[in-house]
Every structure is written in C-alpha cells, then in structure tokens.
Amino acid sequence: MTAADKDSPLIFIVEDEADIARLIASNLAEYGFRSESFGTGRALLARARRVQPELAILDLGLPDMDGLQVLRELQEQHPCAALILTGRDGLTDRVLGLELGADDYLVKPFEPRELVARVRSILRRYQKAATQEASGHSSALFAGWHFDLGRLHLTAADGHEVTLSAAEAALLQTLLKRPNKILTREQLIGERDLDPFDRSIDVRISRLRRKLEDDPQDPKIIKTVYGAGYLLCASVAWE
C-alpha cells in the first residue's frame, strides 16, 4: 500500500453520509488514490466543470438530486469512469445505472477492499485503452462508422455524430480489437470475475446496438452467439 501523491488517479466521491465518505477516502488513500468528497450531486458536477476525475463513485440517495441524474449529467458533460455505490439494490436502479454509463455497481454494506479492487479493475481497463491510443491507434473505421477514441465520438457515413460514454467506448474498443471473433462476456468485462447473474455486459451491448444499428432488434454489426458471447461482424481499419 502506498500514499497518494499528486500524480495518482483522482477519484470523486459523492456521498451524503460523512462517515461513509471518510471511510471510502481513507481506503482509497491507503492504496495510492487521491480523492475529493462531495455531499451533493450539484457540488460534484460543479467541481467536474473545473477538474476532470479519472473515476466517480456515486451514491444514488442524495439530498439534492437522484444519483442517476448525476451520472447522466456527468456522462453527457464530463465523461469519466463511474462506480455506483448505494444501498438501493433494486434491479431497475442497477440496469438504469449501467444504461447511463456506469462501469460497475456495488451495494452497501460493502467490504472496503472489494471497493478498491473494483476501482482498480475499472481504471486498468481505461489505462489499457489510453496506452493503446498513445501507441498510435487514435481512431477506427468499421461498418460505415468512424470511431474517435480520444473524443469518444462515433461519426456515421452521413456525418452525424453519436457520443459514447466512457464505458461504451471501452467495450466498443475491445470488440474492435478482435473483429469477427467470438468474445465471451468474461473477456468483454475485463479484469473482474463475472457473477453468473451479472448482466452488465448484456446491458452495455444493448446500449451500443441502439447507437450503431439501423434495427437494434435485428443487429448486423454486433451479433449474439447464444451460449458463447458476442461477435463484431465487420472489418476494422485502425488509424
């Protein structure tokens, strides 16, 4: 364990219970992460306009606005990785969080070491993507789309643009790296072990299809291989 320094990843915490916020910040610091804590969603969003975090940990039950709305505005205005940490364990909240761009979902009460492990897993995926971009691949052409890794934008052949969340961009990049090959849900989610009932990848695939496909119910680009995983059916040219 190492102390956080100015070059450590910056994590925003929005949590209205001060004791929990302090616990999260303390555990993150022990593992070398910087953090800033906020008691309201508006305070976090205001700070995000000035400073870009690598990841945001979001409670859903906030005093000024719903945490899902915070997530929505954060992804629309200042896209970053996101982890929902909440006492709300309903399937609807879980799915909505993933639909809005969250990378993971952890329910209170939680084990601090598990929280740190999930933060590390999420950041490793993004750092890997950033390394690949820095190595020379900044965009990809596939199935009539142009994917800009730096801006998290898709541009169609007719010129209209679609913005991806950070989670959507990471998933699409994984598919693009291995076109015309079946990838399991475990391969697509990355570092974390996948619970048999975890449908987060399926939700993100559905979200990508709505942005990429003419008919998401009959997808031509991202196909489901039942019992095996997903397949990107396109040739890919990296630039």
mmCIF file of N, CA and C in Angstrom, residues 73-164:
data_model
loop_
_atom_site.group_PDB
_atom_site.id
_atom_site.type_symbol
_atom_site.label_atom_id
_atom_site.label_comp_id
_atom_site.label_asym_id
_atom_site.label_seq_id
_atom_site.Cartn_x
_atom_site.Cartn_y
_atom_site.Cartn_z
ATOM 1 N N GLU A 73 -25.779 13.456 -16.138
ATOM 2 C CA GLU A 73 -25.156 14.745 -16.468
ATOM 3 C C GLU A 73 -23.638 14.632 -16.551
ATOM 4 N N LEU A 74 -23.055 13.828 -15.682
ATOM 5 C CA LEU A 74 -21.607 13.648 -15.707
ATOM 6 C C LEU A 74 -21.168 13.023 -17.019
ATOM 7 N N GLN A 75 -21.890 12.002 -17.485
ATOM 8 C CA GLN A 75 -21.503 11.337 -18.727
ATOM 9 C C GLN A 75 -21.762 12.211 -19.942
ATOM 10 N N GLU A 76 -22.770 13.054 -19.875
ATOM 11 C CA GLU A 76 -23.067 13.930 -21.008
ATOM 12 C C GLU A 76 -22.075 15.094 -21.101
ATOM 13 N N GLN A 77 -21.654 15.622 -19.952
ATOM 14 C CA GLN A 77 -20.847 16.840 -19.941
ATOM 15 C C GLN A 77 -19.366 16.591 -19.681
ATOM 16 N N HIS A 78 -19.039 15.622 -18.827
ATOM 17 C CA HIS A 78 -17.644 15.372 -18.438
ATOM 18 C C HIS A 78 -17.423 13.863 -18.324
ATOM 19 N N PRO A 79 -17.420 13.126 -19.432
ATOM 20 C CA PRO A 79 -17.377 11.664 -19.356
ATOM 21 C C PRO A 79 -16.153 11.151 -18.587
ATOM 22 N N CYS A 80 -16.407 10.213 -17.679
ATOM 23 C CA CYS A 80 -15.339 9.560 -16.938
ATOM 24 C C CYS A 80 -15.851 8.201 -16.493
ATOM 25 N N ALA A 81 -14.958 7.373 -15.975
ATOM 26 C CA ALA A 81 -15.388 6.093 -15.419
ATOM 27 C C ALA A 81 -16.287 6.348 -14.214
ATOM 28 N N ALA A 82 -17.194 5.413 -13.931
ATOM 29 C CA ALA A 82 -18.145 5.620 -12.834
ATOM 30 C C ALA A 82 -18.467 4.303 -12.146
ATOM 31 N N LEU A 83 -18.532 4.356 -10.812
ATOM 32 C CA LEU A 83 -18.917 3.222 -9.984
ATOM 33 C C LEU A 83 -20.055 3.665 -9.081
ATOM 34 N N ILE A 84 -21.190 2.997 -9.175
ATOM 35 C CA ILE A 84 -22.315 3.296 -8.294
ATOM 36 C C ILE A 84 -22.134 2.521 -6.996
ATOM 37 N N LEU A 85 -22.243 3.226 -5.870
ATOM 38 C CA LEU A 85 -22.151 2.625 -4.544
ATOM 39 C C LEU A 85 -23.381 3.067 -3.765
ATOM 40 N N THR A 86 -24.292 2.141 -3.472
ATOM 41 C CA THR A 86 -25.583 2.559 -2.939
ATOM 42 C C THR A 86 -26.234 1.471 -2.096
ATOM 43 N N GLY A 87 -27.165 1.881 -1.273
ATOM 44 C CA GLY A 87 -27.977 0.939 -0.516
ATOM 45 C C GLY A 87 -29.173 0.437 -1.299
ATOM 46 N N ARG A 88 -29.425 1.027 -2.469
ATOM 47 C CA ARG A 88 -30.548 0.615 -3.304
ATOM 48 C C ARG A 88 -30.135 -0.580 -4.159
ATOM 49 N N ASP A 89 -30.760 -1.730 -3.902
ATOM 50 C CA ASP A 89 -30.358 -2.959 -4.584
ATOM 51 C C ASP A 89 -31.381 -3.412 -5.615
ATOM 52 N N GLY A 90 -32.279 -2.519 -6.016
ATOM 53 C CA GLY A 90 -33.301 -2.902 -6.986
ATOM 54 C C GLY A 90 -32.727 -3.116 -8.368
ATOM 55 N N LEU A 91 -33.275 -4.094 -9.093
ATOM 56 C CA LEU A 91 -32.807 -4.393 -10.444
ATOM 57 C C LEU A 91 -32.961 -3.186 -11.361
ATOM 58 N N THR A 92 -34.048 -2.423 -11.192
ATOM 59 C CA THR A 92 -34.283 -1.267 -12.053
ATOM 60 C C THR A 92 -33.161 -0.244 -11.917
ATOM 61 N N ASP A 93 -32.757 0.056 -10.664
ATOM 62 C CA ASP A 93 -31.673 1.008 -10.456
ATOM 63 C C ASP A 93 -30.367 0.489 -11.044
ATOM 64 N N ARG A 94 -30.111 -0.795 -10.878
ATOM 65 C CA ARG A 94 -28.877 -1.383 -11.395
ATOM 66 C C ARG A 94 -28.814 -1.262 -12.921
ATOM 67 N N VAL A 95 -29.910 -1.630 -13.568
ATOM 68 C CA VAL A 95 -29.941 -1.583 -15.035
ATOM 69 C C VAL A 95 -29.861 -0.134 -15.526
ATOM 70 N N LEU A 96 -30.614 0.769 -14.880
ATOM 71 C CA LEU A 96 -30.569 2.167 -15.292
ATOM 72 C C LEU A 96 -29.170 2.739 -15.145
ATOM 73 N N GLY A 97 -28.491 2.397 -14.056
ATOM 74 C CA GLY A 97 -27.130 2.876 -13.866
ATOM 75 C C GLY A 97 -26.212 2.427 -14.980
ATOM 76 N N LEU A 98 -26.308 1.160 -15.354
ATOM 77 C CA LEU A 98 -25.490 0.649 -16.450
ATOM 78 C C LEU A 98 -25.895 1.278 -17.776
ATOM 79 N N GLU A 99 -27.193 1.489 -17.972
ATOM 80 C CA GLU A 99 -27.674 2.134 -19.198
ATOM 81 C C GLU A 99 -27.094 3.543 -19.340
ATOM 82 N N LEU A 100 -26.934 4.226 -18.210
ATOM 83 C CA LEU A 100 -26.471 5.610 -18.236
ATOM 84 C C LEU A 100 -24.951 5.721 -18.276
ATOM 85 N N GLY A 101 -24.258 4.591 -18.254
ATOM 86 C CA GLY A 101 -22.813 4.643 -18.446
ATOM 87 C C GLY A 101 -21.966 4.221 -17.270
ATOM 88 N N ALA A 102 -22.570 3.713 -16.180
ATOM 89 C CA ALA A 102 -21.759 3.247 -15.056
ATOM 90 C C ALA A 102 -20.957 2.014 -15.471
ATOM 91 N N ASP A 103 -19.761 1.889 -14.919
ATOM 92 C CA ASP A 103 -18.906 0.737 -15.203
ATOM 93 C C ASP A 103 -19.165 -0.423 -14.251
ATOM 94 N N ASP A 104 -19.661 -0.125 -13.063
ATOM 95 C CA ASP A 104 -19.872 -1.166 -12.071
ATOM 96 C C ASP A 104 -20.869 -0.667 -11.028
ATOM 97 N N TYR A 105 -21.347 -1.586 -10.193
ATOM 98 C CA TYR A 105 -22.412 -1.298 -9.232
ATOM 99 C C TYR A 105 -22.129 -2.111 -7.979
ATOM 100 N N LEU A 106 -21.964 -1.449 -6.838
ATOM 101 C CA LEU A 106 -21.678 -2.120 -5.579
ATOM 102 C C LEU A 106 -22.705 -1.683 -4.544
ATOM 103 N N VAL A 107 -23.262 -2.655 -3.815
ATOM 104 C CA VAL A 107 -24.346 -2.386 -2.863
ATOM 105 C C VAL A 107 -23.795 -2.307 -1.443
ATOM 106 N N LYS A 108 -24.284 -1.323 -0.685
ATOM 107 C CA LYS A 108 -23.959 -1.214 0.736
ATOM 108 C C LYS A 108 -24.754 -2.259 1.528
ATOM 109 N N PRO A 109 -24.215 -2.745 2.647
ATOM 110 C CA PRO A 109 -22.869 -2.502 3.163
ATOM 111 C C PRO A 109 -21.825 -3.194 2.293
ATOM 112 N N PHE A 110 -20.638 -2.624 2.221
ATOM 113 C CA PHE A 110 -19.626 -3.136 1.316
ATOM 114 C C PHE A 110 -18.328 -3.383 2.075
ATOM 115 N N GLU A 111 -17.507 -4.242 1.501
ATOM 116 C CA GLU A 111 -16.186 -4.505 2.028
ATOM 117 C C GLU A 111 -15.210 -3.520 1.364
ATOM 118 N N PRO A 112 -14.532 -2.663 2.146
ATOM 119 C CA PRO A 112 -13.659 -1.646 1.538
ATOM 120 C C PRO A 112 -12.645 -2.208 0.550
ATOM 121 N N ARG A 113 -12.106 -3.387 0.830
ATOM 122 C CA ARG A 113 -11.118 -3.955 -0.095
ATOM 123 C C ARG A 113 -11.754 -4.342 -1.426
ATOM 124 N N GLU A 114 -13.025 -4.751 -1.394
ATOM 125 C CA GLU A 114 -13.706 -5.051 -2.651
ATOM 126 C C GLU A 114 -13.916 -3.766 -3.454
ATOM 127 N N LEU A 115 -14.265 -2.676 -2.763
ATOM 128 C CA LEU A 115 -14.422 -1.394 -3.448
ATOM 129 C C LEU A 115 -13.129 -0.999 -4.138
ATOM 130 N N VAL A 116 -12.006 -1.093 -3.438
ATOM 131 C CA VAL A 116 -10.712 -0.743 -4.024
ATOM 132 C C VAL A 116 -10.396 -1.653 -5.206
ATOM 133 N N ALA A 117 -10.694 -2.950 -5.076
ATOM 134 C CA ALA A 117 -10.427 -3.890 -6.163
ATOM 135 C C ALA A 117 -11.234 -3.532 -7.403
ATOM 136 N N ARG A 118 -12.475 -3.122 -7.210
ATOM 137 C CA ARG A 118 -13.303 -2.754 -8.374
ATOM 138 C C ARG A 118 -12.824 -1.447 -9.002
ATOM 139 N N VAL A 119 -12.420 -0.501 -8.169
ATOM 140 C CA VAL A 119 -11.853 0.746 -8.697
ATOM 141 C C VAL A 119 -10.612 0.442 -9.530
ATOM 142 N N ARG A 120 -9.734 -0.390 -9.009
ATOM 143 C CA ARG A 120 -8.521 -0.755 -9.741
ATOM 144 C C ARG A 120 -8.848 -1.428 -11.068
ATOM 145 N N SER A 121 -9.830 -2.343 -11.044
ATOM 146 C CA SER A 121 -10.204 -3.060 -12.255
ATOM 147 C C SER A 121 -10.716 -2.105 -13.329
ATOM 148 N N ILE A 122 -11.583 -1.171 -12.931
ATOM 149 C CA ILE A 122 -12.120 -0.198 -13.883
ATOM 150 C C ILE A 122 -10.997 0.655 -14.464
ATOM 151 N N LEU A 123 -10.131 1.160 -13.610
ATOM 152 C CA LEU A 123 -9.064 2.050 -14.078
ATOM 153 C C LEU A 123 -8.069 1.306 -14.962
ATOM 154 N N ARG A 124 -7.819 0.032 -14.672
ATOM 155 C CA ARG A 124 -6.909 -0.736 -15.535
ATOM 156 C C ARG A 124 -7.450 -0.813 -16.952
ATOM 157 N N ARG A 125 -8.764 -1.002 -17.085
ATOM 158 C CA ARG A 125 -9.349 -1.077 -18.425
ATOM 159 C C ARG A 125 -9.157 0.232 -19.181
ATOM 160 N N TYR A 126 -9.363 1.358 -18.487
ATOM 161 C CA TYR A 126 -9.218 2.647 -19.155
ATOM 162 C C TYR A 126 -7.755 2.975 -19.443
ATOM 163 N N GLN A 127 -6.870 2.607 -18.526
ATOM 164 C CA GLN A 127 -5.451 2.861 -18.749
ATOM 165 C C GLN A 127 -4.928 2.043 -19.922
ATOM 166 N N LYS A 128 -5.429 0.827 -20.052
ATOM 167 C CA LYS A 128 -5.043 -0.012 -21.186
ATOM 168 C C LYS A 128 -5.496 0.624 -22.494
ATOM 169 N N ALA A 129 -6.722 1.142 -22.500
ATOM 170 C CA ALA A 129 -7.232 1.803 -23.705
ATOM 171 C C ALA A 129 -6.420 3.050 -24.025
ATOM 172 N N ALA A 130 -6.050 3.825 -22.996
ATOM 173 C CA ALA A 130 -5.256 5.039 -23.211
ATOM 174 C C ALA A 130 -3.878 4.707 -23.759
ATOM 175 N N THR A 131 -3.279 3.619 -23.272
ATOM 176 C CA THR A 131 -1.959 3.195 -23.756
ATOM 177 C C THR A 131 -2.023 2.817 -25.223
ATOM 178 N N GLN A 132 -3.085 2.115 -25.593
ATOM 179 C CA GLN A 132 -3.231 1.725 -26.998
ATOM 180 C C GLN A 132 -3.430 2.939 -27.887
ATOM 181 N N GLU A 133 -4.173 3.932 -27.387
ATOM 182 C CA GLU A 133 -4.369 5.148 -28.168
ATOM 183 C C GLU A 133 -3.056 5.886 -28.347
ATOM 184 N N ALA A 134 -2.264 5.975 -27.258
ATOM 185 C CA ALA A 134 -0.987 6.677 -27.323
ATOM 186 C C ALA A 134 -0.001 5.973 -28.239
ATOM 187 N N SER A 135 -0.167 4.651 -28.423
ATOM 188 C CA SER A 135 0.764 3.899 -29.261
ATOM 189 C C SER A 135 0.514 4.129 -30.745
ATOM 190 N N GLY A 136 -0.508 4.887 -31.079
ATOM 191 C CA GLY A 136 -0.697 5.219 -32.486
ATOM 192 C C GLY A 136 -2.095 5.003 -33.017
ATOM 193 N N HIS A 137 -2.928 4.222 -32.317
ATOM 194 C CA HIS A 137 -4.294 3.981 -32.777
ATOM 195 C C HIS A 137 -5.226 4.983 -32.110
ATOM 196 N N SER A 138 -5.619 6.016 -32.840
ATOM 197 C CA SER A 138 -6.498 7.035 -32.271
ATOM 198 C C SER A 138 -7.911 6.964 -32.832
ATOM 199 N N SER A 139 -8.111 6.165 -33.887
ATOM 200 C CA SER A 139 -9.449 6.040 -34.452
ATOM 201 C C SER A 139 -9.563 4.737 -35.226
ATOM 202 N N ALA A 140 -10.802 4.340 -35.486
ATOM 203 C CA ALA A 140 -11.049 3.102 -36.219
ATOM 204 C C ALA A 140 -12.206 3.314 -37.185
ATOM 205 N N LEU A 141 -12.125 2.677 -38.344
ATOM 206 C CA LEU A 141 -13.190 2.687 -39.340
ATOM 207 C C LEU A 141 -13.793 1.295 -39.421
ATOM 208 N N PHE A 142 -15.135 1.210 -39.319
ATOM 209 C CA PHE A 142 -15.794 -0.088 -39.388
ATOM 210 C C PHE A 142 -17.259 0.111 -39.751
ATOM 211 N N ALA A 143 -17.770 -0.716 -40.646
ATOM 212 C CA ALA A 143 -19.199 -0.768 -40.997
ATOM 213 C C ALA A 143 -19.797 0.609 -41.264
ATOM 214 N N GLY A 144 -19.044 1.495 -41.908
ATOM 215 C CA GLY A 144 -19.535 2.825 -42.215
ATOM 216 C C GLY A 144 -19.398 3.830 -41.090
ATOM 217 N N TRP A 145 -18.817 3.421 -39.966
ATOM 218 C CA TRP A 145 -18.647 4.301 -38.814
ATOM 219 C C TRP A 145 -17.183 4.687 -38.642
ATOM 220 N N HIS A 146 -16.966 5.873 -38.115
ATOM 221 C CA HIS A 146 -15.633 6.316 -37.700
ATOM 222 C C HIS A 146 -15.663 6.523 -36.198
ATOM 223 N N PHE A 147 -14.790 5.798 -35.481
ATOM 224 C CA PHE A 147 -14.749 5.851 -34.022
ATOM 225 C C PHE A 147 -13.507 6.619 -33.591
ATOM 226 N N ASP A 148 -13.702 7.765 -32.940
ATOM 227 C CA ASP A 148 -12.617 8.601 -32.429
ATOM 228 C C ASP A 148 -12.412 8.258 -30.960
ATOM 229 N N LEU A 149 -11.300 7.584 -30.649
ATOM 230 C CA LEU A 149 -11.053 7.136 -29.287
ATOM 231 C C LEU A 149 -10.842 8.301 -28.330
ATOM 232 N N GLY A 150 -10.196 9.351 -28.807
ATOM 233 C CA GLY A 150 -9.895 10.480 -27.936
ATOM 234 C C GLY A 150 -11.130 11.260 -27.522
ATOM 235 N N ARG A 151 -12.062 11.447 -28.455
ATOM 236 C CA ARG A 151 -13.253 12.249 -28.189
ATOM 237 C C ARG A 151 -14.454 11.413 -27.772
ATOM 238 N N LEU A 152 -14.323 10.086 -27.825
ATOM 239 C CA LEU A 152 -15.432 9.177 -27.523
ATOM 240 C C LEU A 152 -16.625 9.446 -28.429
ATOM 241 N N HIS A 153 -16.319 9.699 -29.702
ATOM 242 C CA HIS A 153 -17.361 10.009 -30.681
ATOM 243 C C HIS A 153 -17.397 8.958 -31.776
ATOM 244 N N LEU A 154 -18.606 8.655 -32.218
ATOM 245 C CA LEU A 154 -18.841 7.891 -33.435
ATOM 246 C C LEU A 154 -19.390 8.835 -34.496
ATOM 247 N N THR A 155 -18.892 8.715 -35.704
ATOM 248 C CA THR A 155 -19.404 9.520 -36.815
ATOM 249 C C THR A 155 -19.890 8.585 -37.908
ATOM 250 N N ALA A 156 -21.141 8.754 -38.312
ATOM 251 C CA ALA A 156 -21.723 7.914 -39.352
ATOM 252 C C ALA A 156 -21.295 8.412 -40.731
ATOM 253 N N ALA A 157 -21.598 7.608 -41.755
ATOM 254 C CA ALA A 157 -21.218 7.966 -43.119
ATOM 255 C C ALA A 157 -21.857 9.266 -43.563
ATOM 256 N N ASP A 158 -23.046 9.591 -43.035
ATOM 257 C CA ASP A 158 -23.719 10.827 -43.422
ATOM 258 C C ASP A 158 -23.257 12.034 -42.600
ATOM 259 N N GLY A 159 -22.314 11.820 -41.681
ATOM 260 C CA GLY A 159 -21.737 12.936 -40.932
ATOM 261 C C GLY A 159 -22.308 13.167 -39.551
ATOM 262 N N HIS A 160 -23.436 12.529 -39.205
ATOM 263 C CA HIS A 160 -23.989 12.783 -37.877
ATOM 264 C C HIS A 160 -23.157 12.072 -36.806
ATOM 265 N N GLU A 161 -23.026 12.716 -35.647
ATOM 266 C CA GLU A 161 -22.168 12.219 -34.584
ATOM 267 C C GLU A 161 -22.982 11.634 -33.435
ATOM 268 N N VAL A 162 -22.414 10.631 -32.808
ATOM 269 C CA VAL A 162 -23.002 9.995 -31.635
ATOM 270 C C VAL A 162 -21.931 9.972 -30.553
ATOM 271 N N THR A 163 -22.275 10.450 -29.372
ATOM 272 C CA THR A 163 -21.330 10.453 -28.257
ATOM 273 C C THR A 163 -21.499 9.187 -27.436
ATOM 274 N N LEU A 164 -20.373 8.553 -27.101
ATOM 275 C CA LEU A 164 -20.384 7.367 -26.261
ATOM 276 C C LEU A 164 -19.997 7.722 -24.835
#
